[in-house]
CSV table of C-alpha atoms in Angstrom, one decimal:
chain,number,residue,atom,x,y,z
A,1,ALA,CA,-15.1,-62.9,2.3
A,2,SER,CA,-12.2,-63.4,4.8
A,3,PRO,CA,-13.5,-62.2,8.2
A,4,ILE,CA,-11.9,-59.0,9.5
A,5,GLU,CA,-11.7,-58.6,13.3
A,6,SER,CA,-13.5,-55.4,14.1
A,7,ASP,CA,-15.1,-53.4,17.0
A,8,THR,CA,-18.1,-52.4,14.8
A,9,LEU,CA,-19.6,-54.6,12.1
A,10,ILE,CA,-22.3,-53.6,9.7
A,11,VAL,CA,-23.5,-56.6,7.7
A,12,GLU,CA,-26.4,-57.2,5.3
A,13,ALA,CA,-28.8,-60.1,5.9
A,14,THR,CA,-30.4,-60.9,2.5
A,15,TYR,CA,-30.5,-64.4,3.7
A,16,GLY,CA,-30.4,-63.8,7.5
A,17,SER,CA,-33.0,-66.4,8.3
A,18,PRO,CA,-32.3,-70.0,9.2
A,19,ARG,CA,-34.6,-71.0,6.4
A,20,TYR,CA,-31.7,-70.1,4.0
A,21,VAL,CA,-29.1,-72.7,3.9
A,22,PHE,CA,-27.6,-73.2,0.5
A,23,PRO,CA,-26.3,-76.5,-1.0
A,24,LYS,CA,-22.7,-76.8,-1.6
A,25,ARG,CA,-21.7,-74.7,-4.6
A,26,GLU,CA,-20.3,-77.8,-6.3
A,27,GLU,CA,-23.6,-79.5,-6.0
A,28,VAL,CA,-25.4,-76.6,-7.5
A,29,TYR,CA,-22.8,-76.5,-10.4
A,30,ALA,CA,-23.4,-80.2,-11.1
A,31,ARG,CA,-27.2,-79.7,-11.2
A,32,ILE,CA,-26.7,-76.7,-13.6
A,33,VAL,CA,-24.4,-78.7,-15.9
A,34,GLY,CA,-26.8,-81.7,-15.9
A,35,TRP,CA,-29.7,-79.4,-16.8
A,36,ILE,CA,-27.7,-77.8,-19.6
A,37,LEU,CA,-26.7,-81.2,-21.1
A,38,GLU,CA,-30.2,-82.6,-20.8
A,39,THR,CA,-31.6,-79.5,-22.5
A,40,ILE,CA,-29.1,-79.7,-25.4
A,41,LYS,CA,-29.9,-83.4,-25.7
A,42,ARG,CA,-33.5,-82.7,-26.3
A,43,GLY,CA,-32.5,-80.3,-29.1
A,44,GLU,CA,-33.3,-77.1,-27.1
A,45,ILE,CA,-31.2,-74.2,-26.1
A,46,PRO,CA,-30.5,-73.7,-22.3
A,47,ALA,CA,-30.9,-70.0,-21.4
A,48,PHE,CA,-30.0,-68.3,-18.2
A,49,LYS,CA,-31.7,-65.0,-17.0
A,50,VAL,CA,-29.2,-63.7,-14.4
A,51,TYR,CA,-27.6,-60.4,-13.1
A,52,ALA,CA,-25.4,-59.0,-15.8
A,53,LEU,CA,-22.7,-58.4,-13.3
A,54,GLY,CA,-21.4,-61.3,-11.2
A,55,LYS,CA,-23.9,-64.1,-11.7
A,56,ALA,CA,-23.5,-63.9,-15.5
A,57,GLN,CA,-19.8,-64.4,-15.3
A,58,GLU,CA,-20.1,-67.3,-12.9
A,59,ILE,CA,-22.5,-69.1,-15.4
A,60,ILE,CA,-20.0,-68.4,-18.2
A,61,SER,CA,-17.2,-69.7,-16.0
A,62,ILE,CA,-19.3,-73.0,-15.2
A,63,VAL,CA,-19.9,-73.5,-19.0
A,64,ASN,CA,-16.1,-72.8,-19.8
A,65,SER,CA,-14.9,-75.2,-17.1
A,66,TYR,CA,-17.3,-78.1,-17.3
A,67,LEU,CA,-18.8,-78.1,-20.8
A,68,ASN,CA,-17.6,-78.3,-24.4
A,69,VAL,CA,-20.1,-75.8,-25.8
A,70,PRO,CA,-19.9,-72.1,-26.3
A,71,ALA,CA,-21.4,-69.6,-24.0
A,72,VAL,CA,-23.4,-67.0,-26.1
A,73,THR,CA,-24.1,-63.7,-24.2
A,74,SER,CA,-26.6,-60.9,-24.5
A,75,TRP,CA,-25.1,-57.4,-25.5
A,76,THR,CA,-25.1,-56.2,-21.7
A,77,VAL,CA,-23.5,-59.4,-20.4
A,78,SER,CA,-20.9,-59.3,-23.2
A,79,LYS,CA,-20.0,-55.6,-22.4
A,80,ILE,CA,-19.6,-56.3,-18.6
A,81,SER,CA,-17.7,-59.5,-19.2
A,82,GLU,CA,-15.5,-57.7,-21.6
A,83,LYS,CA,-14.2,-55.5,-18.6
A,84,HIS,CA,-13.7,-58.6,-16.5
A,85,ARG,CA,-11.5,-60.1,-19.3
A,86,ASP,CA,-9.6,-56.7,-19.3
A,87,TYR,CA,-8.7,-57.3,-15.7
A,88,GLY,CA,-7.6,-60.8,-16.1
A,89,LEU,CA,-10.6,-63.0,-15.6
A,90,LYS,CA,-10.5,-65.7,-18.0
A,91,LEU,CA,-13.9,-65.9,-19.8
A,92,GLU,CA,-14.7,-67.5,-23.1
A,93,TYR,CA,-17.9,-66.3,-24.6
A,94,LEU,CA,-19.5,-65.2,-28.0
A,95,PRO,CA,-21.6,-62.0,-28.0
A,96,ILE,CA,-24.9,-62.7,-29.6
A,97,ASN,CA,-24.4,-59.6,-31.9
A,98,SER,CA,-21.3,-61.1,-33.5
A,99,GLU,CA,-21.0,-63.3,-36.4
A,100,GLU,CA,-19.6,-66.3,-34.2
A,101,GLY,CA,-22.4,-65.7,-31.6
A,102,ILE,CA,-25.1,-65.7,-34.3
A,103,GLU,CA,-23.7,-68.9,-35.9
A,104,ALA,CA,-23.3,-70.7,-32.5
A,105,PHE,CA,-26.9,-69.7,-31.5
A,106,LYS,CA,-28.2,-71.0,-35.0
A,107,GLN,CA,-26.3,-74.3,-34.4
A,108,GLY,CA,-28.2,-74.7,-31.1
A,109,GLU,CA,-25.6,-76.4,-29.0
A,110,CYS,CA,-24.7,-73.6,-26.9
A,111,VAL,CA,-25.9,-71.8,-23.6
A,112,TYR,CA,-27.5,-68.5,-23.9
A,113,ILE,CA,-26.7,-66.0,-20.9
A,114,SER,CA,-28.7,-62.9,-20.6
A,115,ASN,CA,-29.7,-60.3,-18.1
A,116,LYS,CA,-33.2,-60.0,-19.8
A,117,ARG,CA,-35.6,-62.7,-20.7
A,118,LEU,CA,-35.8,-62.1,-24.5
A,119,ASN,CA,-35.5,-64.9,-27.0
A,120,PRO,CA,-33.2,-64.1,-29.9
A,121,PRO,CA,-34.5,-65.5,-33.2
A,122,SER,CA,-34.1,-69.3,-33.3
A,123,LYS,CA,-35.7,-72.4,-34.9
A,124,ARG,CA,-35.1,-74.1,-31.4
A,125,ARG,CA,-37.1,-73.7,-28.2
A,126,LEU,CA,-35.2,-71.8,-25.5
A,127,ARG,CA,-35.7,-73.3,-21.9
A,128,TRP,CA,-35.1,-70.6,-19.4
A,129,ALA,CA,-33.4,-71.0,-16.1
A,130,ILE,CA,-32.8,-68.6,-13.3
A,131,ALA,CA,-30.0,-68.7,-10.6
A,132,THR,CA,-30.8,-67.1,-7.3
A,133,GLY,CA,-30.5,-67.9,-3.7
A,134,TRP,CA,-34.4,-67.5,-3.5
A,135,ALA,CA,-34.7,-70.9,-5.2
A,136,VAL,CA,-33.8,-72.5,-1.8
A,137,ARG,CA,-37.4,-71.8,-0.8
A,138,TYR,CA,-39.4,-70.6,-3.8
A,139,ARG,CA,-40.5,-72.1,-7.1
A,140,PHE,CA,-40.3,-70.0,-10.2
A,141,SER,CA,-43.1,-71.3,-12.3
A,142,SER,CA,-42.4,-69.1,-15.2
A,143,TYR,CA,-38.8,-70.7,-15.6
A,144,ASP,CA,-38.0,-74.2,-16.7
A,145,ALA,CA,-35.5,-74.5,-14.0
A,146,ALA,CA,-34.2,-72.6,-11.0
A,147,PHE,CA,-30.9,-73.0,-9.2
A,148,PRO,CA,-29.9,-71.8,-5.7
A,149,LEU,CA,-26.9,-69.8,-6.6
A,150,SER,CA,-26.1,-66.6,-5.0
A,151,GLY,CA,-23.4,-64.2,-4.4
A,152,HIS,CA,-24.8,-63.4,-0.9
A,153,ALA,CA,-23.9,-65.4,2.1
A,154,ASP,CA,-26.5,-68.0,3.5
A,155,PHE,CA,-27.5,-68.0,7.2
A,156,PRO,CA,-24.7,-70.2,8.5
A,157,ALA,CA,-22.1,-68.2,6.6
A,158,LEU,CA,-23.5,-64.9,8.0
A,159,ILE,CA,-23.3,-66.4,11.5
A,160,ASN,CA,-19.8,-67.5,11.0
A,161,TYR,CA,-18.7,-64.2,9.6
A,162,VAL,CA,-20.1,-62.4,12.5
A,163,GLN,CA,-18.6,-64.7,15.1
A,164,GLU,CA,-15.1,-64.6,13.5
A,165,SER,CA,-15.2,-60.8,13.1
A,166,ARG,CA,-15.5,-60.6,17.1
A,167,ALA,CA,-17.3,-57.3,16.8
A,168,LYS,CA,-18.6,-55.7,19.9
A,169,GLU,CA,-21.3,-53.9,18.0
A,170,ILE,CA,-23.2,-55.4,15.0
A,171,TYR,CA,-25.7,-53.4,12.8
A,172,ILE,CA,-27.8,-55.4,10.4
A,173,VAL,CA,-29.3,-54.0,7.2
A,174,HIS,CA,-31.5,-55.3,4.4
A,175,GLY,CA,-33.3,-58.6,4.0
A,176,PHE,CA,-34.0,-60.4,7.3
A,177,ALA,CA,-32.4,-57.8,9.4
A,178,GLU,CA,-34.6,-57.8,12.4
A,179,GLU,CA,-34.8,-61.7,12.5
A,180,PHE,CA,-31.0,-62.1,12.2
A,181,ALA,CA,-30.4,-59.3,14.9
A,182,LYS,CA,-32.7,-61.3,17.2
A,183,HIS,CA,-30.8,-64.4,16.5
A,184,LEU,CA,-27.5,-62.8,17.3
A,185,ARG,CA,-28.9,-61.4,20.5
A,186,ARG,CA,-30.0,-64.9,21.7
A,187,MET,CA,-26.3,-65.8,20.9
A,188,GLY,CA,-25.2,-63.1,23.4
A,189,LEU,CA,-24.1,-60.5,20.8
A,190,ASN,CA,-24.9,-56.8,20.7
A,191,ALA,CA,-26.8,-56.8,17.4
A,192,VAL,CA,-29.2,-54.1,16.1
A,193,ALA,CA,-31.4,-54.1,13.0
A,194,LEU,CA,-31.2,-50.8,11.2
A,195,SER,CA,-34.4,-49.6,9.6
A,196,PRO,CA,-34.2,-48.5,5.9
C-alpha cells in the first residue's frame, strides 16, 4: 500500500514482530514454481490449500505466468475468481466441476487450488502445500510444503509504512499489537496497542 500522510494511523500488526521478515516475493514464487515442477515430474498433483479470496488468485497468477500447465480450481475459488475476471483481472483457470477441469485433473499435469483440503477423485497422489506468512517461523507437518506468502506486511514493511505516514498518533490492532507498539515507542513514536 502506498503510505498516506496522516495525523492518526490505525494499523494492524499480524506480523508486527522482528521475527517476521519475508523473503522477496520473487524468491517465494521461484520456490513455488520449483516445487510444482518437481511434484508433476514425480507423477503427482501439486495442490494448494489457500484463502479463496486473494491468495488463491495469486497462486493462479503464478501458474499462469510461469508454467505451461492448467490451474484447476475448487468451486469456491472458481466463483470468487470469476468475479475477479469480471473486473479485469486476467486469470486462466478451469473449475474442477467443469468438463475441462475434470479432464485436466484426470491428466494429472495441473495445479489444484482450493480453499479446503479435500482430495477430488484421482488415480494420482495429491501433494498439498500451504501459502502463509506463518511459514517463516513454523513448520506445517501435515502439509508436503509451506511457502511464506502473505497479503499482510512483514515487520520491516510495517515500520516503513508507519514512518512514511508521519502520523502523530498510532493505534495498533491485531497480531503482535503490544510488541509492535513498544517497538514504535522505542523509536520515539506515539504508539498504543488497542485491546480487542
